[in-house]
Coordinates of C-alpha atoms and ligand atoms in Angstrom, one line a residue:
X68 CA 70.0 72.1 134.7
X69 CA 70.2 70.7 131.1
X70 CA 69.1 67.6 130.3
X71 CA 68.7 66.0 127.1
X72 CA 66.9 63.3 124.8
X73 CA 68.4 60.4 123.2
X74 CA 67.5 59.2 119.5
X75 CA 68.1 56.2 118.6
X76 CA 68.8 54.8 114.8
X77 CA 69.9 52.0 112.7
X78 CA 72.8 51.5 115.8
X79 CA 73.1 55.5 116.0
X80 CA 72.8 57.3 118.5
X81 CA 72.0 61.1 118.6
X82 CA 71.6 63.3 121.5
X83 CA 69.2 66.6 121.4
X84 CA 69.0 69.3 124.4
X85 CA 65.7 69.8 126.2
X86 CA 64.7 73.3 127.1
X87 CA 62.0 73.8 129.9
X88 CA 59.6 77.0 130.1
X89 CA 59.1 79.0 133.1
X90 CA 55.5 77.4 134.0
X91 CA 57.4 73.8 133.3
X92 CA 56.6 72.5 129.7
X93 CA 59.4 70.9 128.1
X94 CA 60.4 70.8 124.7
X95 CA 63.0 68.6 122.4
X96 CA 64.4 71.4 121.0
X97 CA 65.3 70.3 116.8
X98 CA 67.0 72.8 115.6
X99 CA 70.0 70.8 115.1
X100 CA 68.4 67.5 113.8
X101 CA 68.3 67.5 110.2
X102 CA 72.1 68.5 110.4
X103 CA 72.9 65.7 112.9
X104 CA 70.5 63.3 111.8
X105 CA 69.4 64.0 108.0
X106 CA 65.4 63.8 109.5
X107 CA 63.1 66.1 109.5
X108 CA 59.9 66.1 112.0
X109 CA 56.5 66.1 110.5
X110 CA 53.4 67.5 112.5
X111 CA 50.1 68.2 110.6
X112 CA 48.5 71.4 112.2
X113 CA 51.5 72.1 114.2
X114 CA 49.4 70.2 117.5
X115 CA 52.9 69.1 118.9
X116 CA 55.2 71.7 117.7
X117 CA 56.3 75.0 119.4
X118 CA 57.1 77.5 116.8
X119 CA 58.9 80.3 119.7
X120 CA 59.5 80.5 123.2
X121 CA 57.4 83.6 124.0
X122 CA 57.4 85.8 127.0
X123 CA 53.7 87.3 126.6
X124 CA 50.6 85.0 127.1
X125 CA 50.5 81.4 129.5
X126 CA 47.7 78.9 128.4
X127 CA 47.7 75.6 130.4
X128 CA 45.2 73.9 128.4
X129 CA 44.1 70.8 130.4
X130 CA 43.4 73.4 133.5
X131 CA 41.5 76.1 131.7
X132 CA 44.5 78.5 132.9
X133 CA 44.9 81.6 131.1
X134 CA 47.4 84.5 131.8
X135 CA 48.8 87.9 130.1
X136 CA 52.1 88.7 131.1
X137 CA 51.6 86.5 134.3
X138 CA 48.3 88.2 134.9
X139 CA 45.5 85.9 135.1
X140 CA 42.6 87.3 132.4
X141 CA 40.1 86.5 135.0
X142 CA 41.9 89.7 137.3
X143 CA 41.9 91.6 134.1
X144 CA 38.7 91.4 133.1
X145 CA 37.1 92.6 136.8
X146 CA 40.2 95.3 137.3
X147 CA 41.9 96.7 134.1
X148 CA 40.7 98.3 130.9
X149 CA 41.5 97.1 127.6
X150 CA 43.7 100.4 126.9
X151 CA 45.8 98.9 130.0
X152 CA 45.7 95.1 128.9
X153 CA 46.7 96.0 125.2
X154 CA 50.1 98.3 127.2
X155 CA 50.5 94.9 129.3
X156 CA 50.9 93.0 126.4
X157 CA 52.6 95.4 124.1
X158 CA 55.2 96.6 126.9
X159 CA 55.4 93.6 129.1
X160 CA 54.0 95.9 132.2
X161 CA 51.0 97.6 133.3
X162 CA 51.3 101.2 132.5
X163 CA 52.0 104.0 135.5
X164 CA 49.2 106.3 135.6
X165 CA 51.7 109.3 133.4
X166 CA 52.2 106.4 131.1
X167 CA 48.1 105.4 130.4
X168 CA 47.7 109.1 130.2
X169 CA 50.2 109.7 127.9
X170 CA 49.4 106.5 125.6
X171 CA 45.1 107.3 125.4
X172 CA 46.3 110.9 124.3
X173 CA 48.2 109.1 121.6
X174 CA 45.2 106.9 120.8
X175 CA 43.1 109.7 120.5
X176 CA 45.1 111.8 118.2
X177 CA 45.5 109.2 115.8
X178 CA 41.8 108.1 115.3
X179 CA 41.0 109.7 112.8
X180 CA 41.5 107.7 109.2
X181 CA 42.9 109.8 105.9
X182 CA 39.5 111.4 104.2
X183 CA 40.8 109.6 100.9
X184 CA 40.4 106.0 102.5
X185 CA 36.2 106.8 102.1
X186 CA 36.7 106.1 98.4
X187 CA 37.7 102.5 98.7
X188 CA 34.6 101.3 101.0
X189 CA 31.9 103.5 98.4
X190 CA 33.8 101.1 96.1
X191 CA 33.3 97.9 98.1
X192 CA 30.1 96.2 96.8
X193 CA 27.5 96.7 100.1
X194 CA 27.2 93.0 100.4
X195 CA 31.1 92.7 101.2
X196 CA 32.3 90.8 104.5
X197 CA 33.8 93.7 107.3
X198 CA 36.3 91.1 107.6
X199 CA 37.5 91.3 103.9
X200 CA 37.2 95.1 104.1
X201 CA 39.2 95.5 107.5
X202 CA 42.0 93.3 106.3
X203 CA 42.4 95.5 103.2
X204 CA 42.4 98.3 104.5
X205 CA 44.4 98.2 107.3
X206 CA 46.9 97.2 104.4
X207 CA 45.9 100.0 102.8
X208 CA 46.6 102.5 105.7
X209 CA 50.7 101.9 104.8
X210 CA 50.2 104.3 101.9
X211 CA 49.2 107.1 103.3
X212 CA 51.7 107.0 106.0
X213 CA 55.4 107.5 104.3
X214 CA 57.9 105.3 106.1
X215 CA 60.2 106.9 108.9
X216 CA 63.5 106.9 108.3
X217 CA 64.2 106.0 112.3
X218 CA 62.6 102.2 113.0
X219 CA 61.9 102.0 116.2
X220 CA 59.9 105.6 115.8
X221 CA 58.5 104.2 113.0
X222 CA 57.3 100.9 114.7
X223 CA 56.3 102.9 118.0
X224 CA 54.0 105.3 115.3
X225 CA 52.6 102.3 113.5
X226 CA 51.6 100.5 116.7
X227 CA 49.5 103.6 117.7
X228 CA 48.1 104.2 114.4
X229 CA 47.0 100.6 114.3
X230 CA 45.5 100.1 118.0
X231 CA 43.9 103.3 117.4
X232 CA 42.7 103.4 113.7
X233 CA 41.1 100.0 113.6
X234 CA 37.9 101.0 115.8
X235 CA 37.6 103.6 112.9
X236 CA 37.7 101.6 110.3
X237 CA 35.5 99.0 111.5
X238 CA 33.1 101.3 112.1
X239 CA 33.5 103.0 108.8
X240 CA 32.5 99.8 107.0
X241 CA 29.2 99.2 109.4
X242 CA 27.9 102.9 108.9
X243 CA 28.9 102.6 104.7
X244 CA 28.0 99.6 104.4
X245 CA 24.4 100.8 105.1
X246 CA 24.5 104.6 103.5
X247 CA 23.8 105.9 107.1
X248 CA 25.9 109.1 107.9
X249 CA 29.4 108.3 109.1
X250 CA 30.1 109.3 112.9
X251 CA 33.4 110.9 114.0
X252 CA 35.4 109.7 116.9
X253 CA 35.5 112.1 119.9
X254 CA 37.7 113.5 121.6
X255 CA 35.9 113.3 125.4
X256 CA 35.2 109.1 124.9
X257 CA 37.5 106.6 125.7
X258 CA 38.7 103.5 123.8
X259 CA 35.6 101.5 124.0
X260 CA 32.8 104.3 124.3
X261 CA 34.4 106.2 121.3
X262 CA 34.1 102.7 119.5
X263 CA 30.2 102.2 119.9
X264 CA 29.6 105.7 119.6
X265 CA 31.0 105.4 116.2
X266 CA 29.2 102.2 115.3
X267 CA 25.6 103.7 116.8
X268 CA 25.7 107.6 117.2
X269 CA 22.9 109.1 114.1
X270 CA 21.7 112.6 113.9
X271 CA 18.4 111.6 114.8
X272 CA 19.0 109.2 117.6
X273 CA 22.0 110.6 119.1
X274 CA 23.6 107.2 121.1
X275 CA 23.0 106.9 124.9
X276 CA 25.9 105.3 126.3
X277 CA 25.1 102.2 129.3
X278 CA 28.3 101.9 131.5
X279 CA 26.8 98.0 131.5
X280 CA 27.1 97.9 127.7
X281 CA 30.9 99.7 127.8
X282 CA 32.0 97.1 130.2
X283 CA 30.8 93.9 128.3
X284 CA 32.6 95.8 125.3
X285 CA 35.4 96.0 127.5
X286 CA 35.7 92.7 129.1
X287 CA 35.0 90.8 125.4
X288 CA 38.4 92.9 123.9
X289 CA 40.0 91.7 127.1
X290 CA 39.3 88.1 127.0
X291 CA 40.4 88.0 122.9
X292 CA 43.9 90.6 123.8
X293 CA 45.8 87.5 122.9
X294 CA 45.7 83.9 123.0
X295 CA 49.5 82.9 122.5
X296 CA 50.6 80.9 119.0
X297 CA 47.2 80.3 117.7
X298 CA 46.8 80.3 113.9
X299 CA 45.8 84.1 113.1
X300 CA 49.0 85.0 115.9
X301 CA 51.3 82.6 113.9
X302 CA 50.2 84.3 110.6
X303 CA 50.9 87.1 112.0
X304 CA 54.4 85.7 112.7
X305 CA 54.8 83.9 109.6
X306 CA 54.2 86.8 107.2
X307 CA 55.8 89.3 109.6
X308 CA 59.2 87.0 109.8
X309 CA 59.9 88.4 105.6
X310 CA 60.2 91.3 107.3
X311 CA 56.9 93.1 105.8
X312 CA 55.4 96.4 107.4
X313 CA 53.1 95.9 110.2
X314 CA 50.7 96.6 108.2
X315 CA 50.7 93.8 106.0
X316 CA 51.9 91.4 108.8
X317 CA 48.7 92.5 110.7
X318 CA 46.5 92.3 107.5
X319 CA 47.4 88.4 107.4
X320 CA 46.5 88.2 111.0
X321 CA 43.0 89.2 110.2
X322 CA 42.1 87.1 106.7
X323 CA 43.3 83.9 108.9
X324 CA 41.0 84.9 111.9
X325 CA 38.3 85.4 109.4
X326 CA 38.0 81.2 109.6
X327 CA 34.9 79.5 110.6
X328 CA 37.5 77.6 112.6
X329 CA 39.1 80.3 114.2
X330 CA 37.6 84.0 114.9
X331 CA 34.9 83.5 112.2
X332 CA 33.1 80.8 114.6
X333 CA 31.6 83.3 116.4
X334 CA 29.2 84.2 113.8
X335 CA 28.6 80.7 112.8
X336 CA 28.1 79.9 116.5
X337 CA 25.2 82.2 116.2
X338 CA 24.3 80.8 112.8
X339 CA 24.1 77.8 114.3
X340 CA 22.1 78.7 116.9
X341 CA 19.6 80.4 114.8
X342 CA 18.9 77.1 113.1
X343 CA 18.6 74.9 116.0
X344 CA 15.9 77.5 117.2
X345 CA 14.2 77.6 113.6
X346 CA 14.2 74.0 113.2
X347 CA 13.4 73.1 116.4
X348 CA 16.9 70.0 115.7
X349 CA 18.8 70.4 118.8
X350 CA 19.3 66.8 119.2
X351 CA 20.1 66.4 115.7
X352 CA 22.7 69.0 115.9
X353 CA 24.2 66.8 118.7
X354 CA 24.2 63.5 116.8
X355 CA 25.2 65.4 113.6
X356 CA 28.4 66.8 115.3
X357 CA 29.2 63.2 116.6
X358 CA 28.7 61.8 113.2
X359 CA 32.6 61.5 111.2
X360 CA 30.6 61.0 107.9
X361 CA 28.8 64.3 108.6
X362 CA 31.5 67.7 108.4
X363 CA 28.8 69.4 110.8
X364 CA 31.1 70.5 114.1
X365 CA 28.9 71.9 116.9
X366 CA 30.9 75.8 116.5
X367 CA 32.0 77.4 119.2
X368 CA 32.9 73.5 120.9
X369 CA 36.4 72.3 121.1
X370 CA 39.7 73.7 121.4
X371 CA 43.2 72.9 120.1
X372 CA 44.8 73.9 123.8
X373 CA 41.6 73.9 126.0
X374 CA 41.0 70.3 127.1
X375 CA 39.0 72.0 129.9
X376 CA 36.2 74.6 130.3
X377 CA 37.7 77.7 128.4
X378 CA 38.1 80.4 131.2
X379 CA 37.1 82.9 128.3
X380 CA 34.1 81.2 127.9
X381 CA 33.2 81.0 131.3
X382 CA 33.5 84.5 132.0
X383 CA 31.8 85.4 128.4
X384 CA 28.5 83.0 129.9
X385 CA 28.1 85.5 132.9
X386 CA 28.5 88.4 130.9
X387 CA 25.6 87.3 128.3
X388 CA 23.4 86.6 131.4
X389 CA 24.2 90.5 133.3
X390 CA 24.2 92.6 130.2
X391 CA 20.6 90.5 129.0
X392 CA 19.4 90.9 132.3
X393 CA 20.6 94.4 132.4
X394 CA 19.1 95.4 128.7
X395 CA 15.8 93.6 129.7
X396 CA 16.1 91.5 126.7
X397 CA 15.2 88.0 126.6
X398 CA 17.1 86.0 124.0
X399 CA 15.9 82.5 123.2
X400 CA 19.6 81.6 121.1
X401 CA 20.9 82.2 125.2
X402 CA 18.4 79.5 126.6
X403 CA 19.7 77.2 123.1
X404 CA 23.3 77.8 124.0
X405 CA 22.9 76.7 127.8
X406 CA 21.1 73.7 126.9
X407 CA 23.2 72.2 124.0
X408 CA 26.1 73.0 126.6
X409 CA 24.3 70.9 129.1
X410 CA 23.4 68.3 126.5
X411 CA 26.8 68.2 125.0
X412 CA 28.7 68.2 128.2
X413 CA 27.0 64.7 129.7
X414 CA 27.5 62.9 126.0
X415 CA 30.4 60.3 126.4
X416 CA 31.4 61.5 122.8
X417 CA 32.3 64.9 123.7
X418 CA 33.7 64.0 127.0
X419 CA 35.8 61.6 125.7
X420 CA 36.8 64.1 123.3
X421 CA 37.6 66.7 125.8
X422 CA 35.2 68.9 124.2
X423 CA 34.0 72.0 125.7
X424 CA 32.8 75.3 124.9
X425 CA 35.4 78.2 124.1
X426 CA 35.6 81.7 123.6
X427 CA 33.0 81.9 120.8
X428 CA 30.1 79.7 122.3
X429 CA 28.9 82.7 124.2
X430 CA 30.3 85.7 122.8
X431 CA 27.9 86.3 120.0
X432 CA 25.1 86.2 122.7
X433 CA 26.7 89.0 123.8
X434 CA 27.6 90.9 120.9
X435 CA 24.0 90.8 120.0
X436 CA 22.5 91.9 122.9
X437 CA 24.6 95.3 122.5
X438 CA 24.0 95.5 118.9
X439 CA 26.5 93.9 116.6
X440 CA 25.4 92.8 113.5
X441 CA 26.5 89.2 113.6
X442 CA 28.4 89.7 110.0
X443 CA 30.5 92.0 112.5
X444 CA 31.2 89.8 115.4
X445 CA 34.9 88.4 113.9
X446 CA 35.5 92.4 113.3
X447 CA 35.2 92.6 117.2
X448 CA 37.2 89.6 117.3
X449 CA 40.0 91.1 115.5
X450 CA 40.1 94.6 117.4
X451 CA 40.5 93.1 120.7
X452 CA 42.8 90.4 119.1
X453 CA 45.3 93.6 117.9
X454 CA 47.2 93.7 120.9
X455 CA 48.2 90.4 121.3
X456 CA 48.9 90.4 117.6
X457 CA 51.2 94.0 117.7
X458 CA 52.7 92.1 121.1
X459 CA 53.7 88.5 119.3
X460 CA 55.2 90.6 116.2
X461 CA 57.0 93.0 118.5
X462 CA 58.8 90.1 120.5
X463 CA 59.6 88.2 117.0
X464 CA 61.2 91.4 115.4
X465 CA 63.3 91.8 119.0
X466 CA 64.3 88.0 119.1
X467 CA 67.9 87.6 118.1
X468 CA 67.2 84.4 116.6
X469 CA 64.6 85.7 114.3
X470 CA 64.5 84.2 111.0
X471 CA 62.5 83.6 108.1
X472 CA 60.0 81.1 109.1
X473 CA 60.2 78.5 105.9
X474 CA 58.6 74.7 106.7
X475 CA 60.1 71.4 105.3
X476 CA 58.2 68.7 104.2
X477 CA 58.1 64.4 102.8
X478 CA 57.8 64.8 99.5
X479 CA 55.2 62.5 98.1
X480 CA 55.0 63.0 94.6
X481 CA 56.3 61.4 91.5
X482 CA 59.6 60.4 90.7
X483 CA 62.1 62.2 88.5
X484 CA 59.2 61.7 85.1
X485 CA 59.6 63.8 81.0
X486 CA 58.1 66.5 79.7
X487 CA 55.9 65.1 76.9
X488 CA 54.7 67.4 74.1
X489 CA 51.0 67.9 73.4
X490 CA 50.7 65.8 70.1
X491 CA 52.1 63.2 72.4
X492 CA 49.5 63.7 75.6
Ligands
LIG513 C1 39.3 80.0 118.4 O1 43.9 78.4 118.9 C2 43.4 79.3 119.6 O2 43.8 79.7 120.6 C3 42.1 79.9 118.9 C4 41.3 80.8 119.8 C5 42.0 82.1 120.0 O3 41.7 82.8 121.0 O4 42.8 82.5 119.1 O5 41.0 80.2 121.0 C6 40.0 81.2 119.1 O6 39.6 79.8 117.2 C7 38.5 79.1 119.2 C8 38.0 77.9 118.3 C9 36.8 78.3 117.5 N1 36.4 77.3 116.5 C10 35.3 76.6 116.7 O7 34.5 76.7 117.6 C11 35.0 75.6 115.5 C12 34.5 74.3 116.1 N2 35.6 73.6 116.7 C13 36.4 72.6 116.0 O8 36.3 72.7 114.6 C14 37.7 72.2 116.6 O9 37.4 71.9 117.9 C15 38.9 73.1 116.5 C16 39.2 73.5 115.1 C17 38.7 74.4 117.3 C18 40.1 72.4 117.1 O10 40.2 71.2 116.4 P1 41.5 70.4 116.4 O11 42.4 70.7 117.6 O12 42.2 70.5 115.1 O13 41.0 68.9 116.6 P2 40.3 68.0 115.5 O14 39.5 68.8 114.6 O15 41.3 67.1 115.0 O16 39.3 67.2 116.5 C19 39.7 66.2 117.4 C20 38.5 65.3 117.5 C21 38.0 64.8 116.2 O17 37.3 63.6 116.4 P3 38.2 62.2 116.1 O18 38.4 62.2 114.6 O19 39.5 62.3 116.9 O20 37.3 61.1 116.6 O21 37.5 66.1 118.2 C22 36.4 66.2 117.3 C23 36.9 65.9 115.9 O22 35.9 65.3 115.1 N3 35.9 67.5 117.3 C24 34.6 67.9 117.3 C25 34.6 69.3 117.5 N4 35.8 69.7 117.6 C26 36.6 68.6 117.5 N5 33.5 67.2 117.1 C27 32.3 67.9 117.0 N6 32.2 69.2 117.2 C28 33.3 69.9 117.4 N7 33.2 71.3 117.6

């Protein structure tokens, strides 16, 4: 069935195809109408404009729908690991049981991060962001690792280095970052266990793994394994379509999640937080969020694509409640994030607004309550955020109408003007 739009201007007429997706969204598909019509489009932010047609993650924003490969996260989080989701993603299947076998095996043989790579973290000044140090040195890794000559080996070897190095070098900036004694991963622990083990083991407390503790580790990677074209994903895109290494491509991905906009809002959500409870403003926070004059946005509220209850975030509210309960610790930023959610979600501005919590509202609740040093919380968000990334780049490099991605714009600026010289000025 193809059906198409009309355009309509100064007595011309030009026709442009429509192309559908499989879940039904329809798009006007442009990539004929500067040729055809001499216009270009212009859409600040991107909110109406699809950049792909992508085979790997469904949102349907206005019904809080979110799927991996057709697989609703909600199934994912109760039944699958995140080694599983991140094959899902990456492959486009769930993996046979030879397959999962045959990829942690992988995983673990490549965990370990060149000896030489300690000398750039002694060097990073202690105060340093993770985030900064992450994104530098997973650019980093792609000189110690000569290129292959065959690609697809190469891109197969760089995928498993990635998924499985990052959990190491995250954990190598937390232990340096403090001068405590860096911790190993091991062979007998799997994906997420190795990962806290590494982040908490110390010769003097040796770290007691909670199967409570693994599982809200594992179910926060799930719920962040990909969240289709959102801006760290298109960076990712963007960067990786001038054909760069992985490396770099996945580098990009991380400074742009580093945003107190994007992945970054989960610390500030706790920041937040932490100020309401200090200052006792909660009310304040509201009206300052409603205020345009004021820049104060209530984090961890609103969505691009969510115009409904984030499924994330739903899932991420239960979680903080079972693993608090489960840790016996009572955490009074919880009881702050519940009510402001019940405030906010009665206030005519927000639901006019379509405003409600997402992913990061309740994740650092839970990130705390197993230990993460909130300066690490976007780190976490970028691990679990790998797959989906490694996925979006895979299915670019694979599309046969790949190209450069390289925006117009209106040019608003003077008109043709003289260089005058400085005795002139
Ligand atoms: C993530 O894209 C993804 O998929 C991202 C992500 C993923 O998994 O990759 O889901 C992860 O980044 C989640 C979002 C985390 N960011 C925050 O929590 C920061 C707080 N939220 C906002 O800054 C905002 O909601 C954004 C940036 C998330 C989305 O904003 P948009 O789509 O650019 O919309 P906008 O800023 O133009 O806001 C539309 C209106 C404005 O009011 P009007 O001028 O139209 O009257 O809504 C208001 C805004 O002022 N608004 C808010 C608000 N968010 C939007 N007002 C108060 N508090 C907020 N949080």
């Amino acid at each position: 069935m193809s059906e198409s739009v009309k355009l309509i201007y100064n007595g011309n007429e030009f026709e442009l195809p429509v192309i559908f997706g499989s879940e039904g969204e329809r798009a006007i598909d442009i990539s004929t109408l500067r040729e055809k019509t001499g216009f270009i489009t212009l859409d600040t932010g991107y909110a109406n404009t699809g950049s792909c047609e992508s085979a790997i993650t469904y949102i349907n924003g206005e019904k809080g729908i979110l799927r991996y490969r057709g697989i609703p996260v909600e199934q994912l989080a109760e039944h699958a690991t995140f080694k599983e989701t991140a094959y899902l993603l990456i492959n486009g299947r769930l993996p046979t049981r030879e397959e999962l076998t045959r990829f942690s095996v992988l995983l673990n043989d490549h965990s370990l991060v060149h000896e030489d790579m300690r000398a750039f973290y002694e060097n990073f000044p202690r105060s340093s962001h993770p985030m900064g140090i992450l994104s530098s040195m997973v650019n980093a890794l792609r000189s110690f690792y000569p290129e292959l000559q065959n690609l697809e080996e190469e891109i197969n070897m760089t995928v498993t280095r990635l998924l499985s190095k990052v959990r190491t070098l995250a954990a190598l900036s937390y232990k340096i970052s403090r001068g405590h004694k860096v911790v190993y991963p091991r062979p007998d622990l799997a994906y997420c266990s190795n990962f806290l083990n590494m982040m908490f083991d110390s010769p003097v407390r040796p770290y007691e793994l909670d199967e409570d503790v693994v599982r809200a580790l594992r179910v926060f990677w799930i719920l962040h394994a990909d969240h289709e074209q959102n801006c760290s994903t298109s960076a990712v895109r963007l960067v990786g379509s001038a054909r760069v290494t992985l490396y770099a491509a996945i580098s990009a991905g991380i400074a742009a999640l580093w945003g107190p906009l994007h992945g970054g809002a989960n610390q500030a959500v706790i920041e937040m937080l932490s100020e309401i409870a200090e200052k006792k403003n909660m009310k304040k926070a509201v009206e300052r969020a409603k205020d345009k004059k004021d820049p104060f946005r209530l984090m961890g509220f609103g969505h691009r694509v969510y115009k409904a209850y984030d499924p994330r975030a739903r899932i991420m509210k239960k979680m903080a409640d079972k693993v608090l309960a489960k840790l016996n610790i009572s955490d009074p930023l919880l009881d702050i994030a519940k009510e402001l959610e019940e405030i906010a979600l009665k206030d005519d501005y927000f639901i006019e607004h379509h405003l409600y919590p997402n992913v990061d509202f309740y994740s650092g609740i839970v990130l705390r309550a197993i230990g993460i040093p909130t300066n690490m919380f976007t780190v976490l968000f970028a691990i679990g955020r790998l797959p989906g990334w490694i996925a979006q780049w895979r299915e670019s490099i694979d599309d046969p109408k790949w190209k450069l991605y390289r925006p117009r714009q209106i040019y608003i600026g003077p008109k043709e003007t003289s260089f005058v010289p400085i005795d002139e000025r």
